[in-house]
Tab-separated table of C-alpha atoms and ligand atoms in Angstrom:
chain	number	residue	atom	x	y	z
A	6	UNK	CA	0.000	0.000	0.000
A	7	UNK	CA	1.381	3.100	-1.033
A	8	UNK	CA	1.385	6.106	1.282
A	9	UNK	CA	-1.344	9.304	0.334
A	10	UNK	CA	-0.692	12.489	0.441
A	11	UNK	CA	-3.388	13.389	2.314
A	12	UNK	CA	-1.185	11.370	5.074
A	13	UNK	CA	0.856	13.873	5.887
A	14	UNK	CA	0.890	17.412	7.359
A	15	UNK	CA	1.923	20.340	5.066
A	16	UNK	CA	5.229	20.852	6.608
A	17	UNK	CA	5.793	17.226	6.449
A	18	UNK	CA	4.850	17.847	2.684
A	19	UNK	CA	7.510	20.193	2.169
A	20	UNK	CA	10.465	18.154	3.612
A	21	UNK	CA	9.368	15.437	0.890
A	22	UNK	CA	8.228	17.433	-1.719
A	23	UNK	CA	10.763	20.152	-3.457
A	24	UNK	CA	10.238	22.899	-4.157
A	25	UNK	CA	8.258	24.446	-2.052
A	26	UNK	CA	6.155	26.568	-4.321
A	27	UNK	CA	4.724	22.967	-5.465
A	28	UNK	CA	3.735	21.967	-2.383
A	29	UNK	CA	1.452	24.835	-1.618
A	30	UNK	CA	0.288	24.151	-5.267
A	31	UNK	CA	-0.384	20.514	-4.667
A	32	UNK	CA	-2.162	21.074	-1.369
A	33	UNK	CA	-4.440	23.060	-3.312
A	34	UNK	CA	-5.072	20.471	-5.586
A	35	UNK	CA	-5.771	18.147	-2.559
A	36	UNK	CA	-7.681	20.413	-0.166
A	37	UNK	CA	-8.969	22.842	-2.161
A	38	UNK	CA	-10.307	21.360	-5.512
A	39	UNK	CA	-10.657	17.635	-3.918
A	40	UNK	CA	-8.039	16.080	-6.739
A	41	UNK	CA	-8.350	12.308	-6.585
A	42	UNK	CA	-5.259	11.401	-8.646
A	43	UNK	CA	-2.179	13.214	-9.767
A	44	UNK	CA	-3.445	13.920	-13.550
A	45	UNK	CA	-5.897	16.421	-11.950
A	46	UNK	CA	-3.078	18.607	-10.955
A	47	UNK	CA	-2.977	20.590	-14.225
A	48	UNK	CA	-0.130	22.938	-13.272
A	49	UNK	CA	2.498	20.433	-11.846
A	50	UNK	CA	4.775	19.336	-14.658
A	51	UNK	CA	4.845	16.168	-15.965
A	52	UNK	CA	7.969	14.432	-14.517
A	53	UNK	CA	7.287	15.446	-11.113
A	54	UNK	CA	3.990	13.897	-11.448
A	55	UNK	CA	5.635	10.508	-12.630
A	56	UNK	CA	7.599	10.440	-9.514
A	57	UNK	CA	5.422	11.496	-7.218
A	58	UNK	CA	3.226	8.364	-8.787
A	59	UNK	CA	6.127	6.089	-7.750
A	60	UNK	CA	6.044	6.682	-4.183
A	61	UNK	CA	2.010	8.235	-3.040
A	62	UNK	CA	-1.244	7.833	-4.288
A	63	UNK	CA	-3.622	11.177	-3.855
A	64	UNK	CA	-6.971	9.778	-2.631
A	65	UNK	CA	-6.864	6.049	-1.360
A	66	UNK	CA	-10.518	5.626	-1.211
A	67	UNK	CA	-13.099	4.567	-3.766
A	68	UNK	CA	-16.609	5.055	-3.818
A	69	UNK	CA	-18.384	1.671	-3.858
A	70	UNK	CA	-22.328	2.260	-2.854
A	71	UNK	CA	-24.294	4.886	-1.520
A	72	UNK	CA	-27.607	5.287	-0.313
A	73	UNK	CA	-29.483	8.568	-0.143
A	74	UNK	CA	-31.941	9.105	2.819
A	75	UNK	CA	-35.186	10.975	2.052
A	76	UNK	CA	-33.979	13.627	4.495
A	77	UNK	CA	-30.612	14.416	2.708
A	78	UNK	CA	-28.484	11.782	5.046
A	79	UNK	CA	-26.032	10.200	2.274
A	80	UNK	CA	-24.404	6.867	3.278
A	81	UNK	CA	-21.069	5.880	1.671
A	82	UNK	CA	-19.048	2.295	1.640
A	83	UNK	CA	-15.674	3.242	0.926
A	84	UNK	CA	-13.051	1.132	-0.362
A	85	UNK	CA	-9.302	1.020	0.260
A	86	UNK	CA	-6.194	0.492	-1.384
A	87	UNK	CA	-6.067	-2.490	0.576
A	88	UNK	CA	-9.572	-3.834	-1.200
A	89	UNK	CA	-10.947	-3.701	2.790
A	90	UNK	CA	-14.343	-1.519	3.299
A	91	UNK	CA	-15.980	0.987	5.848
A	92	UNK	CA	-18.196	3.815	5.791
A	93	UNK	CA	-18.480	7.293	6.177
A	94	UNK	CA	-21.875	8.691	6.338
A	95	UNK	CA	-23.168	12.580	5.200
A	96	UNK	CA	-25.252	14.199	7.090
A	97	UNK	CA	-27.656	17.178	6.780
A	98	UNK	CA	-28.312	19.068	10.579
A	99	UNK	CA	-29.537	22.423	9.452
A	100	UNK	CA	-31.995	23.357	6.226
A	101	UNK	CA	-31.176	25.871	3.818
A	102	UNK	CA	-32.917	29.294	5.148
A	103	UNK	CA	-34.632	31.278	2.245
A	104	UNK	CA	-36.181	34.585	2.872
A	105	UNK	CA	-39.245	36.072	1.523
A	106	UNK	CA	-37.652	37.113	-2.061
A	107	UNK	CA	-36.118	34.104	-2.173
A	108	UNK	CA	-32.412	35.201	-1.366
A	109	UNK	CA	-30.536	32.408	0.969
A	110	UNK	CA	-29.602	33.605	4.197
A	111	UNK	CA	-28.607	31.153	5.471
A	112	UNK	CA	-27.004	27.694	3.941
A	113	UNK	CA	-27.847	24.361	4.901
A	114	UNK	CA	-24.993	22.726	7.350
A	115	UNK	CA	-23.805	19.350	7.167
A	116	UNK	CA	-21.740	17.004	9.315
A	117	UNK	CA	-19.750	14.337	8.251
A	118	UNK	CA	-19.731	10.800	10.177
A	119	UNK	CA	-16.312	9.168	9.699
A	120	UNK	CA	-14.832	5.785	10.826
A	121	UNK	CA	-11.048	5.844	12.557
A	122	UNK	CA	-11.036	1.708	11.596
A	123	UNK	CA	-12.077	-1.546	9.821
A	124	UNK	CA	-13.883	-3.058	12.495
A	125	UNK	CA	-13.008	-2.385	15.896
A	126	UNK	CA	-11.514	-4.275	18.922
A	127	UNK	CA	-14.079	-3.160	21.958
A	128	UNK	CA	-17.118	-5.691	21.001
A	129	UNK	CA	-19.859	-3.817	22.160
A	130	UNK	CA	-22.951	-6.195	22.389
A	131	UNK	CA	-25.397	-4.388	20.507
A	132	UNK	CA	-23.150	-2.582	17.752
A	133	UNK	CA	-23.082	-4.200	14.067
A	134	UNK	CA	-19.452	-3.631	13.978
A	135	UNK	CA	-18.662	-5.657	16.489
A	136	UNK	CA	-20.401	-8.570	14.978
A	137	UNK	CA	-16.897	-8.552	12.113
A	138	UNK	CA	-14.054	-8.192	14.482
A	139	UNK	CA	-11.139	-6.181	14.161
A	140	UNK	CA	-9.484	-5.396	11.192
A	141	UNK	CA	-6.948	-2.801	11.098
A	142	UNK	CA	-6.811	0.859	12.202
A	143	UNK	CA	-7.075	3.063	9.550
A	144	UNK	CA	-4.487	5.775	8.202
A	145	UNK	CA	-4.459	9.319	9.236
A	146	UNK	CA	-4.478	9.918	5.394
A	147	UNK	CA	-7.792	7.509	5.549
A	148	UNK	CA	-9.552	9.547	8.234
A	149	UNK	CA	-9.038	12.793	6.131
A	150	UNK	CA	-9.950	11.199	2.989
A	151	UNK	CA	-12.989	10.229	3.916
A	152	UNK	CA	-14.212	14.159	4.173
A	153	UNK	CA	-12.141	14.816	0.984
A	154	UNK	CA	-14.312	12.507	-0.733
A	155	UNK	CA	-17.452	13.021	0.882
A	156	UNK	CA	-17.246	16.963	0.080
A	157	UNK	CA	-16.208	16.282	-3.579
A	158	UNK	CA	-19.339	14.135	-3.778
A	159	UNK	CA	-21.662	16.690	-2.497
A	160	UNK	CA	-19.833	19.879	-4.382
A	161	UNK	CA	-19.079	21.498	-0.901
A	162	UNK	CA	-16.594	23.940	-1.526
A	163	UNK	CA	-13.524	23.797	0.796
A	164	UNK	CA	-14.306	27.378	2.449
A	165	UNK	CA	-17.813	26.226	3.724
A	166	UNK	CA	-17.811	25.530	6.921
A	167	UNK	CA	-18.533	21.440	8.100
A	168	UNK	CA	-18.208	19.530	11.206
A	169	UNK	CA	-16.516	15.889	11.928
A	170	UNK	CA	-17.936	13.100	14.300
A	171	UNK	CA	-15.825	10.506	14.968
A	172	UNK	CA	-18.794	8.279	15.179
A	173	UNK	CA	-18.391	6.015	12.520
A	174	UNK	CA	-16.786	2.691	12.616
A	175	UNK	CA	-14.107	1.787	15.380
A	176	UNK	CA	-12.552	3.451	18.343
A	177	UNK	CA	-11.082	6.759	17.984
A	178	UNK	CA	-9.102	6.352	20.923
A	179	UNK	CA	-7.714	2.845	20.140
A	180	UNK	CA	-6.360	4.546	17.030
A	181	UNK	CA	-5.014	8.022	19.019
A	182	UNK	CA	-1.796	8.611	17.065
A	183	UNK	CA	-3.529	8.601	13.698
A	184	UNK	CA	-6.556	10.176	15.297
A	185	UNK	CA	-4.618	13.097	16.262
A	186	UNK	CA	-2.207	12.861	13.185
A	187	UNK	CA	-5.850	13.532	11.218
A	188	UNK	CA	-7.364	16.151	13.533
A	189	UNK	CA	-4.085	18.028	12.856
A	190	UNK	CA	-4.440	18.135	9.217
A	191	UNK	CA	-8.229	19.215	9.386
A	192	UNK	CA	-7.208	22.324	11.334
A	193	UNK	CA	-4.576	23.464	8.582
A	194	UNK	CA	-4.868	26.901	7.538
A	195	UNK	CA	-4.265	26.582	3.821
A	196	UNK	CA	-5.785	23.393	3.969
A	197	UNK	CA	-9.741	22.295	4.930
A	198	UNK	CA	-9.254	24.497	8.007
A	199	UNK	CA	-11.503	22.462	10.057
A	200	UNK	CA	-11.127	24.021	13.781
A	201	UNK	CA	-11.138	21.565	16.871
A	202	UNK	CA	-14.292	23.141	18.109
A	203	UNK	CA	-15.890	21.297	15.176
A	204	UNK	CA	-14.464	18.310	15.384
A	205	UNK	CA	-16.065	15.940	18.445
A	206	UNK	CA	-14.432	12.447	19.234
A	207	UNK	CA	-17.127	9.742	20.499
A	208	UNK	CA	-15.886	7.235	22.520
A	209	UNK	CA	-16.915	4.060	24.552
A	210	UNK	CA	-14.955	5.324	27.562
A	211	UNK	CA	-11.127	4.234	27.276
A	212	UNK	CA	-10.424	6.580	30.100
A	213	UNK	CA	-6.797	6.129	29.898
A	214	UNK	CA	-6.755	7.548	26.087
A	215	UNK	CA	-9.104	10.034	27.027
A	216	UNK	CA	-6.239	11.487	29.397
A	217	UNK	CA	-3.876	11.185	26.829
A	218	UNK	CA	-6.178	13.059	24.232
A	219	UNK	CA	-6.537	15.585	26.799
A	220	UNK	CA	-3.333	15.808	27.344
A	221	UNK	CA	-2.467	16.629	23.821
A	222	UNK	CA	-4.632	19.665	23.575
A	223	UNK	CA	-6.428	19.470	20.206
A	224	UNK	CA	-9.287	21.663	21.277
A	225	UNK	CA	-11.725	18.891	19.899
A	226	UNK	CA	-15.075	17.783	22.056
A	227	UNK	CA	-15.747	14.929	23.589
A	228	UNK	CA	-18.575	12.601	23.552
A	229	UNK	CA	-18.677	9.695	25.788
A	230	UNK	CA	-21.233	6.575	24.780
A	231	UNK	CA	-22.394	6.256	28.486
A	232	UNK	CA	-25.195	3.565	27.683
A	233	UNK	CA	-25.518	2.567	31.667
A	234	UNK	CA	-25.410	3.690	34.836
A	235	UNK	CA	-24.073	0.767	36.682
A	236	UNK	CA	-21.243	-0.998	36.055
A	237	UNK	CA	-23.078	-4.636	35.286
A	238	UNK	CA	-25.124	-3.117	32.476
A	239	UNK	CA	-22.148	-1.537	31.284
A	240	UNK	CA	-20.438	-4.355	31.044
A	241	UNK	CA	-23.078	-6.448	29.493
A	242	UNK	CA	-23.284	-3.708	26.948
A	243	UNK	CA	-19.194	-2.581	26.579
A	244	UNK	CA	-17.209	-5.249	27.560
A	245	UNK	CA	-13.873	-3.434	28.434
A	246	UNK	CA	-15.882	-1.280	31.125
A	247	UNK	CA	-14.180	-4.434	33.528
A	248	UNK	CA	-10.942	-2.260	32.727
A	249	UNK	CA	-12.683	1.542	32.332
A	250	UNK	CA	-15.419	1.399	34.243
A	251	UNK	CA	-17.931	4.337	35.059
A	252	UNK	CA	-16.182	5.855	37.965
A	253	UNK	CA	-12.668	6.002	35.940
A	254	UNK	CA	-14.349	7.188	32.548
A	255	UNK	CA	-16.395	10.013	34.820
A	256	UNK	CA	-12.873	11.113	36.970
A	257	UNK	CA	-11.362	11.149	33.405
A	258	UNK	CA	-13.860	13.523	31.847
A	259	UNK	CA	-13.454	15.591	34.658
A	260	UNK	CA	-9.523	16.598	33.983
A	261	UNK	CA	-10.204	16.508	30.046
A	262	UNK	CA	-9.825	20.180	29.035
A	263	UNK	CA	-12.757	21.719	27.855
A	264	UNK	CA	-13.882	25.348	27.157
A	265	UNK	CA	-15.745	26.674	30.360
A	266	UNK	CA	-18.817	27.435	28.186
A	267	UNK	CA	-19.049	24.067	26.783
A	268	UNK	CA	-20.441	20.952	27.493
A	269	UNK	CA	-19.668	17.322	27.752
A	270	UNK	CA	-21.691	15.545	25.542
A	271	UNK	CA	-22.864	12.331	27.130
A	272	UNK	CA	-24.555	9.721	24.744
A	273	UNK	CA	-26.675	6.981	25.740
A	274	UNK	CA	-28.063	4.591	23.822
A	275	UNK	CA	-31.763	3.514	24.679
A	276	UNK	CA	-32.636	-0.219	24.540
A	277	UNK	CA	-36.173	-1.630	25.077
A	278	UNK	CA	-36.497	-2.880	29.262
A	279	UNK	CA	-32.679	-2.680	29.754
A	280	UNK	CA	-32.140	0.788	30.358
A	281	UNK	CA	-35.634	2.941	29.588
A	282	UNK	CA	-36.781	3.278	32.740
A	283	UNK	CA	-36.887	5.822	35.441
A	284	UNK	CA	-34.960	4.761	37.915
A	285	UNK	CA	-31.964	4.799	35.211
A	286	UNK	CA	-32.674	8.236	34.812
A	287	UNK	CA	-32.195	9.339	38.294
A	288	UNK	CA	-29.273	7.308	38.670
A	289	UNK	CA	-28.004	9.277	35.362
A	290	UNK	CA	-28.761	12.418	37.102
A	291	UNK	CA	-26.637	11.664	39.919
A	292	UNK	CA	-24.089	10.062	38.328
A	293	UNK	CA	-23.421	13.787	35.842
A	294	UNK	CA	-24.493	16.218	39.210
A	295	UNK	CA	-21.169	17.563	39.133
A	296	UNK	CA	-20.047	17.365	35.663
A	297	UNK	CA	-21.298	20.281	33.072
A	298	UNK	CA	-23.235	17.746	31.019
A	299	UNK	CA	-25.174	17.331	28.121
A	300	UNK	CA	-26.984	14.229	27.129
A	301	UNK	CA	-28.157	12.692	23.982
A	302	UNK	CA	-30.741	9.774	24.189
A	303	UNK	CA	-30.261	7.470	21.045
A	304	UNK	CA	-32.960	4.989	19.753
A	305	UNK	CA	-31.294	1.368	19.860
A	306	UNK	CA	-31.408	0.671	16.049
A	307	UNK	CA	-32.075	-2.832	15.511
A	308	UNK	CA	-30.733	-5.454	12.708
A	309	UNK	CA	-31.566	-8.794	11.838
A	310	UNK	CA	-30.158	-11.283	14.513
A	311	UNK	CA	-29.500	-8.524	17.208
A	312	UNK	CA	-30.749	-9.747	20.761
A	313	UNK	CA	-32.283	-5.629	21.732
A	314	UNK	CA	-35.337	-3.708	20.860
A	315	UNK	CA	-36.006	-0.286	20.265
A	316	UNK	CA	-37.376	1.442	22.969
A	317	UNK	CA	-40.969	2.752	22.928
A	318	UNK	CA	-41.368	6.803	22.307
A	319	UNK	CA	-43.252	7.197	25.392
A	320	UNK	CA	-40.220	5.986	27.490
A	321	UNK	CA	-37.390	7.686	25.341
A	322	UNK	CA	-39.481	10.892	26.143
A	323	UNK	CA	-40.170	10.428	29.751
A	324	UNK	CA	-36.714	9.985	30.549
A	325	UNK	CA	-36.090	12.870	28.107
A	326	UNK	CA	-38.316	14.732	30.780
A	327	UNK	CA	-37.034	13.841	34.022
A	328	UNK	CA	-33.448	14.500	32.855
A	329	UNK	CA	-34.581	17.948	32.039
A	330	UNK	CA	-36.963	18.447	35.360
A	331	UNK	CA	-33.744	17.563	36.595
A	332	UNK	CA	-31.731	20.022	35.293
A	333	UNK	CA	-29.847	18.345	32.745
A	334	UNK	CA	-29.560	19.139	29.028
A	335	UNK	CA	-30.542	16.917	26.653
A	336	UNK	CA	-31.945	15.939	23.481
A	337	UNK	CA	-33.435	12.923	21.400
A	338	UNK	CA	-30.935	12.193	18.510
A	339	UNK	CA	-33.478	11.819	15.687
A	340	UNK	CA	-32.355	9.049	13.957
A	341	UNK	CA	-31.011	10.639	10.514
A	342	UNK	CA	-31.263	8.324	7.561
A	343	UNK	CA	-34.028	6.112	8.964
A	344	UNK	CA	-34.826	4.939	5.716
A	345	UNK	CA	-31.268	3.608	4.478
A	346	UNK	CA	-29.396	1.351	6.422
A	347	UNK	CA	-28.654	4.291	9.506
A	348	UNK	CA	-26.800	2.725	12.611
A	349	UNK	CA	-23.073	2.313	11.944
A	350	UNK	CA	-21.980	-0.955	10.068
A	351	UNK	CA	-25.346	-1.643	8.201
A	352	UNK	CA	-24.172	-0.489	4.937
A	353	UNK	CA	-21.285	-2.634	5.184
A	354	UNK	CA	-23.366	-5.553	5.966
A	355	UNK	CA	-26.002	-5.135	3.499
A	356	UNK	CA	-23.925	-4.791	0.425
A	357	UNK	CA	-20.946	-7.402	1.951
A	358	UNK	CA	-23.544	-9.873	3.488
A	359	UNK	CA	-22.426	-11.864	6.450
A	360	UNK	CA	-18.764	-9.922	8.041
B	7	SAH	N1	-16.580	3.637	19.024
B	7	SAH	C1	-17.066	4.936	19.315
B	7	SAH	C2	-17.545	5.674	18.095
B	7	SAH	C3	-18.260	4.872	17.065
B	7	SAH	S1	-19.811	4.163	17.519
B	7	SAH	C4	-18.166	4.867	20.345
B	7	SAH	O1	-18.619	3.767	20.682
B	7	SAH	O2	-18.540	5.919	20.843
B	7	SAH	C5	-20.830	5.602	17.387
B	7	SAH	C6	-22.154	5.507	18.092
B	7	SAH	O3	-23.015	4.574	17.418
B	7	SAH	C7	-22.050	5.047	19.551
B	7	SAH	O4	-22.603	5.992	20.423
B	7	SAH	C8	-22.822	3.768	19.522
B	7	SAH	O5	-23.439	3.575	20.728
B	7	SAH	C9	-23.811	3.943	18.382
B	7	SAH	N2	-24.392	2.689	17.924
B	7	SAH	C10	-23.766	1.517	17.702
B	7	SAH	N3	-24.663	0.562	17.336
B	7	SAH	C11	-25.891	1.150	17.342
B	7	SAH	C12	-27.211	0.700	17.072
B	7	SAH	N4	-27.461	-0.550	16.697
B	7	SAH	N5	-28.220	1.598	17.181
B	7	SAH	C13	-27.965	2.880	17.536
B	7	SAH	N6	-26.761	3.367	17.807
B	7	SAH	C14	-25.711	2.509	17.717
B	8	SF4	FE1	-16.699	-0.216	18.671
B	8	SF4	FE2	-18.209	1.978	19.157
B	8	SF4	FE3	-19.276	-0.240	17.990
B	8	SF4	FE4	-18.575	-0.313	20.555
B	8	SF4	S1	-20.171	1.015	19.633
B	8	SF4	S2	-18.110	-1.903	19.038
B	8	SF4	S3	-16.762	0.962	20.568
B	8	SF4	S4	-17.708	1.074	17.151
């Protein structure tokens, strides 16, 4: 597998690339007009081309099925150099606002969902990505391509402003160095200049990694996949909460570095008579008294062979309700992309079969 270009940082670009004038150029190409292989770079000469060809490829990933949601969510499978598939899925959060002569005044905004592996190691119970094992982590170069691509497909031009969930297949944190390799490349000036603030890492609570992201100082969110409020659900649910349980994952939140006006996002995923109910809820609210917390309840999604149901409205908005009487934030993720095959891994499944 050859190394992209999209790998590497631009000052690592301009120790391998001479001269320098061609690297700006070429990070144009990549960043700025979304080139996916080095004949789109119209002002590079020819034999630099050829030996850049050698030794990188520009994009590594390839289209290989979409599906388009009624309400403007687009789901991608991907495909790597390696032949090895994941997705990356497009997301619309605000409309387009139009006023009364028809002028925009606002544009529609759009996140992107990206994965940070094939597969992933922590084996959550309920999670369709589980159900293949691990893989391999992917690239940094592979993290940022997947929002290369995605904005090429959707003719979003580099200046317009996007956020990144690291919600898609795998662990974030299990893949840190490339994580934060990738992070560091969004946020370059002359390049997507994607800001931390709009980048938020979801995690299932590797509390250890979460010090070390901290630590780093990225200025990215946080968003922990709570799920439980005891440590036997938990584990049911997340396996390697025997290692990171609640207590550590909460005491670990605590030191992450956060801007005093935000707030923790908290996500917890709502499955039918395991953890609906109300006495969940207050445990919740105790458990996040003395963190500044947000919550986001999330309808288990089911798939064929999966042992949980999805919870009843009634109960996802009644806990909705005492969290609030409560005094904590929080929200009901609607489930984007309903229609096509929403919760992370069913694309993969549907067009690969069994994984
Ligand atoms: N590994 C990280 C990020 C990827 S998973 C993490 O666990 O946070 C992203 C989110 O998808 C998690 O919050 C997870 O709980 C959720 N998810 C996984 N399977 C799901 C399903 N079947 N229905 C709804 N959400 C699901
Ligand atoms: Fe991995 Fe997240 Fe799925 Fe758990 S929910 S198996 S951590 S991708």
């Amino acid at each position: 597998m050859k190394p992209s270009l999209l790998d590497y940082t631009q000052k690592e670009l301009i120790e391998l690339i001479k001269p320098k004038f061609r690297v700006k150029q070429i990070y144009g190409w990549l960043y700025h007009q979304y080139a996916e292989n080095f004949e789109d770079m119209k002002n590079i000469p020819k034999a630099m081309k050829e030996e850049l060809t050698q030794k990188y490829v520009v994009n590594p990933l390839k289209i290989v099925n979409k599906e388009v949601s009624s309400d403007g969510t687009i789901k991608y499978l991907l495909e790597l150099q390696d032949g090895k598939t994941m997705e990356a899925v497009w997301l619309k959060m605000k409309e387009q606002q139009v006023d009364c002569n028809g002028e925009i005044t606002q544009e529609a905004r759009y996140s992107i969902c990206v994965s940070t592996q094939v597969g992933c190691k922590v084996g959550c119970s309920f999670c369709l990505t589980a159900k293949g094992g691990f893989t391999r982590d992917l690239t940094a170069g592979e993290i940022v391509a997947q929002v290369v691509t995605l904005k090429r497909d959707n003719n979003h031009k580099h200046n317009r402003k996007i956020n990144i969930v690291y919600m898609g297949m795998g662990e974030p944190l299990d893949n840190l160095a490339n994580l934060a390799k990738a992070i560091e490349i969004f946020k370059e000036e002359e390049g997507l200049a994607i800001g931390g603030k709009r980048q938020t890492v979801s995690t299932s609570g590797l509390s250890n990694q979460i010090d070390k992201l901290g630590a780093m100082d990225l200025g990215v969110h946080i968003a922990i996949s709570l799920h439980a409020v005891d440590d036997e659900l938990r584990t049911e649910l997340i396996p390697m909460n025997k290692a990171h349980n609640i207590d550590s994952i909460i005491e670990a939140v605590k030191r992450f570095p956060i801007d005093t006006r935000k707030r923790v996002m908290f996500e917890y995923l709502v499955i039918k008579n395991k953890n609906d109910d109300l006495g969940s809820a207050k445990k919740l609210v105790k458990l996040l008294s003395d963190i500044k917390a947000k919550v986001n309840l999330i309808y288990f999604n089911p798939y064929p062979g999966t042992e949980y149901d999805r919870p009843e409205r009634k109960d996802m908005v009644a806990f909705q309700e005492y969290l609030i009487n409560h005094g904590l934030l929080c929200t009901i993720r609607d489930s984007k992309g309903i229609d096509i095959s929403a919760a992370c891994g069913q694309l993969k499944e549907k067009t690969e079969g069994e994984i």
